[in-house]
Structures are given as structure tokens and as C-alpha cells.
Short mmCIF file of C-alpha atoms in Angstrom, two decimals:
data_model
loop_
_atom_site.label_atom_id
_atom_site.label_comp_id
_atom_site.label_asym_id
_atom_site.label_seq_id
_atom_site.Cartn_x
_atom_site.Cartn_y
_atom_site.Cartn_z
CA MET A 1 2.22 -7.73 -98.39
CA GLU A 2 0.02 -7.07 -95.33
CA TYR A 3 -3.25 -9.70 -95.63
CA LEU A 4 -1.22 -11.91 -96.20
CA ARG A 5 1.03 -11.04 -92.79
CA ASN A 6 -2.79 -10.67 -90.89
CA LYS A 7 -3.82 -13.81 -93.09
CA ILE A 8 -0.61 -16.02 -91.23
CA VAL A 9 -0.76 -14.02 -88.12
CA SER A 10 -4.36 -15.06 -87.58
CA ILE A 11 -3.74 -18.49 -88.66
CA LEU A 12 -0.99 -19.08 -86.03
CA THR A 13 -2.96 -17.15 -83.62
CA SER A 14 -5.57 -19.93 -83.53
CA ASP A 15 -3.25 -22.91 -83.89
CA ALA A 16 0.48 -22.61 -83.44
CA ARG A 17 1.02 -25.94 -85.41
CA VAL A 18 0.76 -25.14 -88.45
CA THR A 19 3.47 -26.15 -90.37
CA PRO A 20 4.38 -22.53 -93.66
CA ALA A 21 3.38 -25.77 -95.84
CA GLU A 22 -0.28 -25.56 -94.42
CA ILE A 23 -0.54 -21.67 -94.32
CA ALA A 24 1.00 -22.23 -97.47
CA ASP A 25 -1.88 -24.76 -99.07
CA MET A 26 -4.06 -21.84 -97.56
CA LEU A 27 -3.06 -19.24 -98.60
CA THR A 28 -2.62 -20.94 -102.65
CA VAL A 29 1.07 -19.14 -101.80
CA SER A 30 4.71 -21.09 -101.85
CA GLU A 31 6.16 -22.47 -99.01
CA GLU A 32 9.34 -20.37 -98.81
CA LYS A 33 7.16 -16.69 -99.25
CA ILE A 34 5.34 -18.13 -95.95
CA VAL A 35 8.46 -19.22 -93.84
CA SER A 36 10.39 -15.83 -95.05
CA ILE A 37 7.54 -13.69 -93.74
CA ILE A 38 7.41 -15.69 -90.12
CA ASN A 39 10.99 -14.79 -90.51
CA GLU A 40 10.64 -11.01 -91.08
CA LEU A 41 7.29 -11.34 -88.38
CA GLU A 42 9.87 -12.60 -85.15
CA GLU A 43 12.84 -10.46 -86.55
CA GLN A 44 9.73 -7.72 -85.98
CA LYS A 45 8.90 -8.77 -82.97
CA ILE A 46 5.92 -9.43 -83.75
CA ILE A 47 5.89 -12.55 -83.70
CA LEU A 48 7.26 -13.25 -80.14
CA GLY A 49 6.53 -17.01 -79.36
CA TYR A 50 4.39 -19.79 -80.10
CA THR A 51 2.65 -21.58 -76.75
CA ALA A 52 0.11 -23.52 -76.29
CA THR A 53 -2.86 -23.35 -73.90
CA ILE A 54 -3.47 -25.37 -70.72
CA ASN A 55 -6.17 -25.93 -68.86
CA LYS A 56 -4.56 -25.65 -65.77
CA GLU A 57 -7.50 -27.46 -63.74
CA LYS A 58 -6.60 -30.67 -65.34
CA LEU A 59 -2.63 -31.04 -64.84
CA ASP A 60 -1.94 -29.23 -61.57
CA ASP A 61 -3.11 -27.36 -58.47
CA SER A 62 -1.79 -24.29 -59.09
CA VAL A 63 -3.39 -20.51 -58.50
CA MET A 64 -3.61 -17.97 -60.85
CA ALA A 65 -4.24 -14.25 -59.54
CA LEU A 66 -5.00 -11.33 -61.21
CA ILE A 67 -3.69 -8.84 -59.10
CA GLU A 68 -4.13 -4.85 -60.22
CA VAL A 69 -1.54 -2.29 -58.66
CA LYS A 70 -2.09 1.57 -58.40
CA VAL A 71 1.26 3.54 -58.94
CA THR A 72 2.44 6.96 -58.88
CA PRO A 73 3.94 7.27 -62.36
CA GLN A 74 7.73 8.43 -62.98
CA LYS A 75 8.92 11.49 -64.45
CA GLY A 76 10.14 10.75 -67.26
CA SER A 77 9.53 7.42 -67.82
CA GLY A 78 5.88 6.58 -66.47
CA PHE A 79 5.27 3.66 -66.66
CA GLU A 80 6.96 2.24 -68.82
CA ASP A 81 9.55 1.43 -65.89
CA ILE A 82 7.51 0.52 -63.71
CA ALA A 83 6.32 -1.88 -66.06
CA LYS A 84 9.47 -3.60 -66.17
CA LYS A 85 9.92 -4.26 -63.48
CA ILE A 86 7.16 -5.93 -62.35
CA CYS A 87 7.60 -7.88 -65.27
CA LYS A 88 11.13 -8.87 -64.36
CA TYR A 89 9.28 -11.73 -61.56
CA SER A 90 9.09 -14.95 -62.67
CA GLN A 91 5.87 -15.87 -61.27
CA VAL A 92 4.92 -12.58 -63.31
CA ARG A 93 2.52 -14.29 -66.43
CA SER A 94 1.38 -11.35 -67.57
CA CYS A 95 1.33 -7.80 -67.38
CA TYR A 96 -0.79 -4.96 -68.75
CA LEU A 97 -1.20 -1.34 -68.63
CA ILE A 98 -5.36 -0.43 -67.22
CA SER A 99 -7.47 1.99 -67.76
CA GLY A 100 -9.56 2.93 -64.32
CA ASP A 101 -9.12 3.31 -60.63
CA TYR A 102 -5.93 1.06 -61.28
CA ASP A 103 -2.49 1.75 -63.55
CA PHE A 104 -1.52 -2.76 -63.87
CA MET A 105 -3.63 -5.89 -64.37
CA VAL A 106 -0.71 -8.38 -63.06
CA ILE A 107 -1.72 -12.24 -63.51
CA VAL A 108 0.86 -14.27 -61.52
CA ASN A 109 0.95 -18.07 -61.53
CA GLU A 110 1.75 -20.28 -58.46
CA GLN A 111 1.82 -23.65 -56.43
CA THR A 112 -0.30 -21.84 -53.70
CA MET A 113 -2.60 -18.82 -52.37
CA LYS A 114 0.04 -18.86 -49.31
CA LYS A 115 3.40 -18.00 -52.06
CA VAL A 116 0.58 -16.03 -54.46
CA ALA A 117 0.09 -13.49 -51.25
CA GLU A 118 4.34 -13.47 -50.51
CA PHE A 119 4.83 -12.37 -52.96
CA VAL A 120 2.10 -9.45 -54.11
CA HIS A 121 4.03 -8.83 -49.89
CA GLU A 122 7.14 -9.13 -50.29
CA LYS A 123 8.49 -8.32 -54.37
CA LEU A 124 4.76 -6.11 -55.85
CA ALA A 125 3.88 -4.25 -52.62
CA VAL A 126 7.64 -2.87 -52.09
CA ILE A 127 8.29 -1.84 -55.29
CA ASP A 128 8.36 2.28 -54.73
CA GLU A 129 6.32 3.66 -56.89
CA VAL A 130 3.70 1.32 -56.20
CA ILE A 131 0.38 2.71 -54.25
CA SER A 132 -1.67 -0.41 -53.59
CA THR A 133 -2.65 -4.00 -54.93
CA ALA A 134 -6.19 -6.16 -54.65
CA THR A 135 -5.67 -9.10 -55.17
CA HIS A 136 -8.40 -11.90 -56.86
CA PHE A 137 -8.14 -15.64 -56.95
CA VAL A 138 -9.20 -17.66 -60.32
CA LEU A 139 -11.61 -19.96 -59.05
CA LYS A 140 -12.65 -21.67 -62.57
CA GLY A 141 -11.16 -21.07 -66.19
CA TYR A 142 -13.44 -22.11 -68.75
CA LYS A 143 -11.96 -19.63 -71.90
CA GLU A 144 -8.67 -18.90 -72.27
CA SER A 145 -7.28 -17.67 -76.11
CA GLY A 146 -9.89 -18.07 -77.81
CA ILE A 147 -10.48 -21.31 -76.91
CA ILE A 148 -13.76 -23.25 -74.39
CA PHE A 149 -12.36 -25.30 -72.09
CA GLU A 150 -14.92 -27.91 -71.69
CA GLU A 151 -16.87 -27.53 -75.26
CA GLU A 152 -20.72 -28.47 -73.97
CA GLU A 153 -21.37 -31.91 -75.96
CA ILE A 154 -24.52 -32.40 -77.49
CA ASP A 155 -26.56 -34.81 -77.50
CA ASP A 156 -27.80 -35.96 -81.18
CA ARG A 157 -29.46 -38.99 -80.77
CA LEU A 158 -33.08 -40.10 -81.60
CA VAL A 159 -35.92 -39.40 -79.47
CA VAL A 160 -37.31 -42.96 -79.11
CA SER A 161 -41.34 -43.54 -78.01
CA PRO A 162 -42.70 -46.52 -77.54
#
């Protein structure tokens, strides 16, 4: 059972559009069994959603920023309550507790660099437990969720010489 769960998660991580019927064929299991396992994974909050990986550079001019955040952990709840405060903002795409000089890595999407700066200044930096931030703007994306944005085209033509 654990093997099937892991295989289903792996397949859906690679391509969330794969249907239960296709997964059943791949794993030689009944479609009903696959649907049952997927439902269980969703109920257990292991599968949290299904998304598409987008090359935003080809879609719009929005800005992605990686913001390192240093905080003072709270007595009794450590980092949890602070993370909840940070995650409530719609601009926050992802939030991770990290090791190193900073405590959180916050990934933000906004329309402009100025909007990111406003978010940091008006929302993030004013959280009582925040000590400091360091903002890094993504200049170009190459790979996300295991998907390379632009594969190098291979010229497989034969060389013709006189």
C-alpha cells in the first residue's frame, strides 16, 4: 500500500493532469483503487492541490522575490505563529523555515519591484518578531519543480561536406 501511495504521489508530482485511469494502467491496479488512494491522500493533507508550472517570463512582467527573514522566535510557539502571520498575505507564494543566518525564506510574486518593496516595508517588516530582511529579485528562471524552462534544441542533422 505504501509503495502505491508513493508511486501515485510521484506520478502526480511529475504531471498533475494524469488521470486515475492512466495511473491505474501504469501501475496495473484498478482505477477504483487509485481513486480511493488519491482521496485518502487528499483527506490526509498529503496532496494539497494540483498546479501547473508556468514560465512567467513568457506570460507577463511580474516580479518574483526571495526574501530572507530573521525573527525572534516566540516562547511557546517558536516559529509557528510567525509563519502563520507571514503566510496570510496573498503576495506570499511560499514560506519555508530554513537553516543559516535567516529563519524564513519567503517567496513573493508582485507586479513590480516597487510593489515588492512596499510589501516588505508595510507588511513584513512591521511584524513585531521580525528583526531583519534581505530581498533578492529573481532575474531569470531556468528550472522549477523539476521542469527546465527552455530545453536546448539538439541539431541532429547530418553534416554534408563537398
